[in-house]
Coordinates of C-alpha atoms and ligand atoms in Angstrom, one line a residue:
M1 CA 245.4 -8.6 127.7
S2 CA 247.7 -8.1 130.7
E3 CA 247.2 -10.1 133.9
H4 CA 246.3 -6.9 135.6
T5 CA 243.3 -6.2 133.5
A6 CA 242.1 -9.8 132.9
P7 CA 238.8 -9.9 134.7
H8 CA 238.1 -12.7 137.1
R9 CA 235.2 -14.8 135.7
T10 CA 233.8 -17.7 137.7
P11 CA 232.7 -20.8 135.7
N12 CA 228.9 -20.4 135.7
F13 CA 226.6 -23.2 134.7
S14 CA 223.4 -21.4 135.4
A15 CA 220.3 -22.5 133.3
G16 CA 219.1 -18.9 132.8
P17 CA 219.7 -16.1 133.0
A18 CA 223.1 -17.5 132.0
T19 CA 226.7 -16.7 131.2
I20 CA 227.3 -13.9 128.7
P21 CA 230.7 -13.8 126.9
T22 CA 233.2 -11.7 128.8
E23 CA 234.2 -9.8 125.6
V24 CA 230.5 -8.7 125.2
L25 CA 230.3 -7.4 128.8
Q26 CA 233.6 -5.6 128.4
R27 CA 232.4 -3.9 125.2
A28 CA 229.1 -2.9 126.9
Q29 CA 231.1 -1.6 129.9
S30 CA 233.4 0.4 127.6
E31 CA 230.3 2.0 125.9
M32 CA 228.2 2.4 129.1
L33 CA 228.8 6.1 129.8
D34 CA 229.8 7.3 126.4
W35 CA 228.4 5.4 123.5
Q36 CA 230.0 6.3 120.1
G37 CA 231.4 9.5 121.6
R38 CA 227.9 10.8 122.2
G39 CA 228.2 11.2 126.0
V40 CA 225.1 9.1 126.6
S41 CA 224.4 5.4 127.1
V42 CA 222.4 3.3 124.7
M43 CA 219.8 3.0 127.5
E44 CA 219.2 6.7 127.4
V45 CA 218.3 7.3 123.8
S46 CA 215.0 7.1 121.9
H47 CA 214.2 3.8 120.3
R48 CA 213.1 5.8 117.3
S49 CA 216.4 7.7 116.9
K50 CA 218.3 6.8 113.8
E51 CA 221.4 5.8 115.9
Y52 CA 219.3 3.3 117.8
I53 CA 217.5 2.0 114.7
A54 CA 221.0 1.3 113.3
I55 CA 221.7 -1.0 116.3
T56 CA 218.5 -3.0 115.7
E57 CA 219.1 -3.3 111.9
K58 CA 222.6 -4.6 112.5
A59 CA 221.4 -7.0 115.1
E60 CA 218.8 -8.4 112.8
S61 CA 221.1 -8.7 109.8
K62 CA 223.8 -10.5 112.0
L63 CA 221.2 -12.9 113.3
R64 CA 219.9 -13.5 109.7
S65 CA 223.4 -14.3 108.5
L66 CA 224.3 -16.5 111.6
M67 CA 221.2 -18.6 111.1
D68 CA 220.9 -18.2 107.4
I69 CA 217.3 -17.0 107.7
P70 CA 215.5 -16.9 104.3
D71 CA 213.9 -13.6 103.1
N72 CA 210.4 -15.0 103.5
Y73 CA 210.7 -15.0 107.3
K74 CA 210.2 -12.0 109.5
V75 CA 212.4 -11.6 112.6
L76 CA 210.8 -9.9 115.6
F77 CA 212.5 -8.7 118.8
L78 CA 209.7 -8.8 121.4
Q79 CA 209.1 -8.8 125.2
G80 CA 207.3 -11.1 127.6
G81 CA 209.8 -14.0 127.2
A82 CA 209.2 -17.3 125.6
S83 CA 206.3 -17.8 128.1
L84 CA 204.2 -15.1 126.6
Q85 CA 204.6 -16.7 123.2
F86 CA 202.8 -19.8 124.7
S87 CA 199.7 -17.5 124.6
A88 CA 200.6 -15.5 121.5
I89 CA 200.9 -18.6 119.3
P90 CA 197.3 -19.7 119.6
L91 CA 196.1 -16.1 119.5
N92 CA 197.9 -15.6 116.2
L93 CA 197.5 -19.1 114.6
L94 CA 194.7 -21.2 116.2
N95 CA 191.7 -19.1 115.1
N96 CA 189.0 -21.6 115.9
G97 CA 190.9 -24.5 114.4
R98 CA 192.9 -27.4 115.8
A99 CA 196.5 -27.5 116.9
D100 CA 198.8 -30.4 117.6
Y101 CA 201.2 -30.3 120.5
L102 CA 204.0 -32.8 121.5
S103 CA 204.6 -33.1 125.2
T104 CA 208.2 -33.8 126.1
G105 CA 208.7 -32.0 129.4
T106 CA 207.9 -29.0 131.6
W107 CA 208.3 -26.3 128.9
S108 CA 206.2 -28.0 126.2
D109 CA 203.6 -28.8 128.9
K110 CA 203.4 -25.1 129.8
A111 CA 202.8 -24.2 126.2
I112 CA 200.0 -26.8 126.1
K113 CA 198.5 -25.4 129.2
E114 CA 198.3 -21.9 127.9
A115 CA 196.9 -23.0 124.5
K116 CA 194.2 -25.0 126.3
R117 CA 192.8 -21.8 127.9
Y118 CA 191.5 -20.9 124.4
A119 CA 190.1 -24.3 123.8
K120 CA 188.2 -23.9 127.1
L121 CA 186.7 -20.7 125.8
G122 CA 185.6 -22.6 122.7
L123 CA 188.0 -20.8 120.4
G124 CA 189.8 -23.9 119.0
E125 CA 191.0 -27.3 119.9
V126 CA 194.3 -28.4 121.4
N127 CA 195.4 -32.0 120.6
V128 CA 198.3 -33.5 122.5
V129 CA 199.7 -36.0 120.0
A130 CA 201.8 -37.9 122.6
S131 CA 203.5 -37.4 125.9
G132 CA 206.8 -38.5 127.3
K133 CA 205.5 -38.4 130.8
Q134 CA 205.4 -42.2 131.2
S135 CA 209.2 -42.2 130.8
N136 CA 209.5 -39.2 133.2
F137 CA 210.5 -37.2 130.2
T138 CA 213.7 -39.2 129.6
D139 CA 212.5 -40.3 126.1
V140 CA 210.4 -39.0 123.2
P141 CA 207.4 -41.1 122.2
A142 CA 208.0 -42.8 118.9
S143 CA 206.6 -40.7 116.0
D144 CA 204.6 -43.6 114.5
E145 CA 202.5 -43.6 117.6
W146 CA 201.6 -39.9 117.5
N147 CA 197.9 -39.2 117.3
L148 CA 198.2 -36.4 114.7
S149 CA 195.1 -34.4 113.6
D150 CA 194.2 -34.3 109.9
D151 CA 193.6 -30.6 109.9
A152 CA 196.0 -29.0 112.4
K153 CA 196.8 -25.3 111.9
Y154 CA 200.3 -26.0 113.3
F155 CA 202.4 -28.5 115.3
H156 CA 204.2 -27.3 118.4
Y157 CA 207.1 -28.8 120.2
C158 CA 210.1 -27.8 122.3
A159 CA 213.5 -28.5 120.7
N160 CA 215.3 -28.6 124.0
E161 CA 213.7 -29.3 127.3
T162 CA 216.0 -27.2 129.5
I163 CA 214.9 -28.8 132.8
H164 CA 215.0 -32.5 131.7
G165 CA 218.0 -32.1 129.4
L166 CA 216.2 -33.7 126.5
Q167 CA 216.8 -32.4 123.0
I168 CA 215.1 -33.2 119.7
F169 CA 217.7 -32.8 117.1
E170 CA 215.7 -33.6 113.9
P171 CA 212.6 -31.5 113.3
P172 CA 209.5 -33.8 113.4
K173 CA 208.2 -34.7 109.9
V174 CA 204.7 -33.4 109.8
D175 CA 202.7 -31.8 107.0
V176 CA 201.7 -28.6 108.9
P177 CA 203.8 -25.6 110.0
L178 CA 206.2 -26.5 112.7
I179 CA 206.3 -24.1 115.6
V180 CA 209.3 -24.6 117.9
D181 CA 210.5 -23.3 121.2
M182 CA 214.2 -23.0 120.9
S183 CA 214.8 -20.9 124.0
S184 CA 217.7 -23.0 125.3
N185 CA 219.3 -24.2 122.0
I186 CA 219.0 -21.4 119.5
L187 CA 222.3 -20.7 117.8
S188 CA 224.0 -23.7 119.4
Q189 CA 224.2 -25.8 116.2
P190 CA 223.3 -25.1 112.5
I191 CA 219.6 -25.7 111.7
D192 CA 217.6 -25.4 108.5
V193 CA 215.2 -22.5 109.3
S194 CA 213.1 -23.3 106.2
K195 CA 211.8 -26.4 107.9
F196 CA 209.9 -24.3 110.4
G197 CA 206.9 -22.1 110.3
M198 CA 208.0 -20.3 113.4
I199 CA 211.0 -20.4 115.8
Y200 CA 211.0 -18.5 119.1
A201 CA 213.5 -18.2 121.9
G202 CA 213.8 -16.2 125.1
A203 CA 217.2 -14.5 125.0
Q204 CA 218.5 -15.2 128.5
K205 CA 219.8 -18.7 127.8
N206 CA 221.9 -18.7 124.7
I207 CA 221.8 -15.1 123.5
G208 CA 222.3 -12.7 126.4
P209 CA 220.2 -10.7 128.7
A210 CA 216.6 -11.4 129.9
G211 CA 213.9 -9.1 128.7
L212 CA 214.0 -10.0 125.0
V213 CA 212.4 -12.8 123.0
I214 CA 213.1 -13.5 119.4
V215 CA 210.4 -14.7 117.0
I216 CA 211.3 -15.9 113.5
I217 CA 208.1 -16.4 111.6
R218 CA 207.4 -17.4 108.0
K219 CA 205.5 -14.5 106.4
D220 CA 202.6 -16.6 105.1
L221 CA 201.7 -17.3 108.8
L222 CA 201.0 -13.6 109.4
N223 CA 197.6 -12.0 109.0
Q224 CA 195.7 -14.9 110.7
A225 CA 195.4 -13.5 114.2
S226 CA 192.1 -13.4 116.0
D227 CA 190.5 -9.9 116.2
W228 CA 190.8 -9.9 119.9
C229 CA 194.5 -10.8 120.0
P230 CA 196.1 -8.0 122.1
L231 CA 198.1 -5.7 119.8
L232 CA 201.4 -6.3 121.5
M233 CA 201.1 -10.0 121.0
N234 CA 199.9 -9.7 117.4
Y235 CA 202.8 -10.8 115.2
T236 CA 201.4 -9.1 112.1
H237 CA 201.1 -5.8 113.9
Q238 CA 204.6 -6.1 115.4
A239 CA 206.0 -7.0 111.9
E240 CA 204.4 -3.9 110.5
K241 CA 205.9 -1.8 113.3
E242 CA 209.4 -3.4 113.1
S243 CA 208.9 -4.8 116.7
M244 CA 208.3 -1.3 118.0
S245 CA 204.6 -1.2 118.7
N246 CA 205.6 0.2 122.0
T247 CA 209.0 0.8 123.6
P248 CA 211.1 -2.3 123.1
A249 CA 213.7 -3.7 125.5
T250 CA 216.3 -1.4 124.0
Y251 CA 219.3 -2.4 126.1
S252 CA 218.7 -6.1 125.9
W253 CA 218.4 -5.8 122.1
Y254 CA 221.7 -3.9 121.9
L255 CA 223.4 -6.6 124.0
A256 CA 221.9 -9.3 121.9
G257 CA 223.5 -7.6 118.9
L258 CA 226.9 -7.6 120.7
V259 CA 226.5 -11.3 121.3
F260 CA 225.8 -11.9 117.6
D261 CA 229.0 -10.0 116.8
W262 CA 230.9 -12.2 119.3
L263 CA 229.4 -15.4 117.8
E264 CA 230.4 -14.3 114.3
E265 CA 234.0 -13.7 115.6
Q266 CA 234.0 -17.3 117.0
G267 CA 233.4 -18.6 113.5
G268 CA 229.6 -18.6 113.6
V269 CA 227.1 -21.3 114.5
E270 CA 228.9 -24.2 112.8
A271 CA 232.2 -23.5 114.7
I272 CA 230.5 -23.0 118.1
G273 CA 228.4 -26.2 117.4
K274 CA 231.6 -28.3 117.2
I275 CA 232.8 -26.9 120.5
N276 CA 229.3 -27.5 122.1
Q277 CA 229.4 -31.1 120.9
Q278 CA 232.9 -31.5 122.5
K279 CA 231.7 -30.0 125.8
A280 CA 228.6 -32.3 125.9
D281 CA 230.6 -35.4 124.9
L282 CA 233.1 -34.8 127.6
L283 CA 230.5 -34.4 130.3
Y284 CA 228.4 -37.4 129.2
Q285 CA 231.5 -39.5 128.9
T286 CA 232.5 -38.7 132.4
I287 CA 229.0 -39.5 133.6
D288 CA 228.7 -42.8 131.7
D289 CA 232.2 -43.9 132.7
S290 CA 231.3 -43.9 136.4
N291 CA 228.8 -45.7 138.5
F292 CA 228.7 -42.7 140.8
Y293 CA 227.0 -40.3 138.4
N294 CA 224.0 -41.0 136.2
N295 CA 222.0 -39.3 133.4
P296 CA 218.7 -41.0 132.6
V297 CA 217.9 -39.5 129.2
A298 CA 217.8 -41.8 126.1
K299 CA 221.1 -41.3 124.4
Q300 CA 219.8 -40.0 121.1
Y301 CA 217.9 -37.2 122.9
R302 CA 220.6 -36.1 125.3
S303 CA 220.8 -32.3 125.3
I304 CA 224.1 -30.7 124.3
M305 CA 223.1 -27.5 126.2
N306 CA 221.7 -28.8 129.6
V307 CA 223.2 -31.8 131.2
P308 CA 221.3 -33.0 134.3
F309 CA 223.0 -35.7 136.4
T310 CA 222.3 -37.4 139.7
L311 CA 224.6 -39.0 142.3
A312 CA 224.1 -42.7 143.1
D313 CA 223.8 -41.6 146.7
D314 CA 221.5 -38.5 146.8
S315 CA 222.4 -37.8 150.4
L316 CA 225.6 -36.4 148.9
D317 CA 223.8 -33.9 146.7
K318 CA 224.3 -31.1 149.3
V319 CA 227.9 -31.9 149.8
F320 CA 228.5 -31.9 146.0
L321 CA 226.9 -28.5 145.7
E322 CA 228.7 -27.0 148.6
E323 CA 232.1 -28.3 147.5
S324 CA 231.6 -27.4 143.9
E325 CA 230.7 -23.8 144.9
K326 CA 233.8 -23.7 147.1
A327 CA 235.8 -24.9 144.1
G328 CA 234.4 -21.9 142.1
L329 CA 231.9 -23.8 140.0
L330 CA 228.6 -22.0 140.2
H331 CA 224.9 -22.9 139.8
L332 CA 225.1 -26.6 139.4
K333 CA 221.9 -27.3 141.4
G334 CA 219.3 -29.3 139.4
H335 CA 215.8 -28.1 138.8
R336 CA 213.5 -29.1 141.7
D337 CA 211.3 -31.2 139.3
V338 CA 214.2 -33.4 138.4
G339 CA 216.5 -33.1 141.4
G340 CA 220.3 -33.7 141.5
M341 CA 222.6 -31.5 139.5
R342 CA 222.4 -29.8 136.1
A343 CA 225.2 -28.2 134.2
S344 CA 224.0 -25.7 131.5
I345 CA 226.7 -25.4 128.9
Y346 CA 225.5 -22.7 126.6
N347 CA 227.7 -21.1 123.9
A348 CA 229.3 -18.7 126.3
V349 CA 230.5 -21.6 128.6
S350 CA 234.0 -22.5 127.5
L351 CA 235.4 -26.0 127.0
E352 CA 237.9 -25.0 129.7
W353 CA 235.1 -24.5 132.2
V354 CA 233.6 -27.9 131.3
E355 CA 237.1 -29.4 131.8
Q356 CA 237.3 -27.8 135.2
L357 CA 233.9 -29.3 136.1
V358 CA 234.9 -32.7 134.9
D359 CA 238.1 -32.6 137.0
F360 CA 236.0 -31.6 140.0
M361 CA 233.5 -34.4 139.4
Q362 CA 236.3 -37.0 139.1
D363 CA 238.0 -35.8 142.3
F364 CA 234.6 -35.8 144.1
E365 CA 233.9 -39.3 143.1
K366 CA 237.4 -40.5 144.3
K367 CA 236.7 -38.8 147.6
Y368 CA 233.2 -40.1 148.3
A369 CA 232.6 -43.2 146.2
Ligands
PLP1 C1 213.5 -20.7 129.9 C2 212.6 -21.3 129.0 C3 211.3 -20.8 128.7 C4 210.7 -19.6 129.5 O1 211.4 -18.5 129.1 P1 210.9 -17.0 129.7 O2 211.7 -16.1 128.9 O3 211.2 -17.0 131.2 O4 209.4 -16.9 129.5 C5 210.5 -21.4 127.8 N1 211.0 -22.5 127.1 C6 212.2 -23.0 127.3 C7 212.6 -24.2 126.5 C8 213.0 -22.4 128.3 O5 214.3 -22.9 128.5

């Protein structure tokens, strides 16, 4: 691409909605007014037209191949974000039984809070097996101390706590279906889908645009929803309707498909996983090598997608944020629950951007330490 047409893209470390690959946005731009020579945009066609169905089928088959999803799993492209799944999961799977939940941070706690609404109505029981709260969610309680139920319908956890920067890399070993929130780490590293009963992820972190949530559910977990589960949240119904019980988020779905194409061009999940590891190692090394920056998370649980860090002197936080923004490094403010800074380094954030951030951090330390 010539210098004249290379678009200016600012390094963006937003936690979500987050960076989308430039090539994907360019492709969407090129098709915006005239998609496949039809003189209409994707946004303007019926979700039931065969042209649009072709987009959804391709997106699903790309995702299946990227994640190596076995045939006995259904893939759904729904709305309401990951947060609505916090409610949909008990509505589909609790059914007057018990469910185990692991608490490792803000997002797993939100899932627990929603599930407990049904327990309050007497429609099942929610058992929190352990909580990392004592450690301020910088560590995961040891699994031999978990208070597991004998008869849980499922075990829920969050694989990557986006706010705390805490990631569980190995799926917990339990005897019941594992339900996992992978909103901020889906497609970041290879995983074995067959270890899970259900994986779900809002799209706006590592896939693309907001408005879409992906649910990958093992087929034997369908057909268990409560009668009064709202139709749009009923996974069995959505599976029968190919995620089109009502009008889906058509444009977000299309963009997700373009991101899957892009990821395949990068060499797939294994290749991007290696770059993600490099990016994370570089940042954590910079933090650990200094007395000026700190990350409190236990080393084996440090997220490769969200890297929170604090300054030894928090009165410099504001200066750090002002100067980093001036240097063209965007959205480094930490979540209010944790404070300090956070760099979200999803798939679309390049190693080069992380190198620029690290250079800035080292210069800032020299100036103010
Ligand atoms: C962002 C996020 C959510 C919430 O996603 P919404 O799509 O806004 O509902 C849930 N879980 C995790 C781990 C997240 O990072």
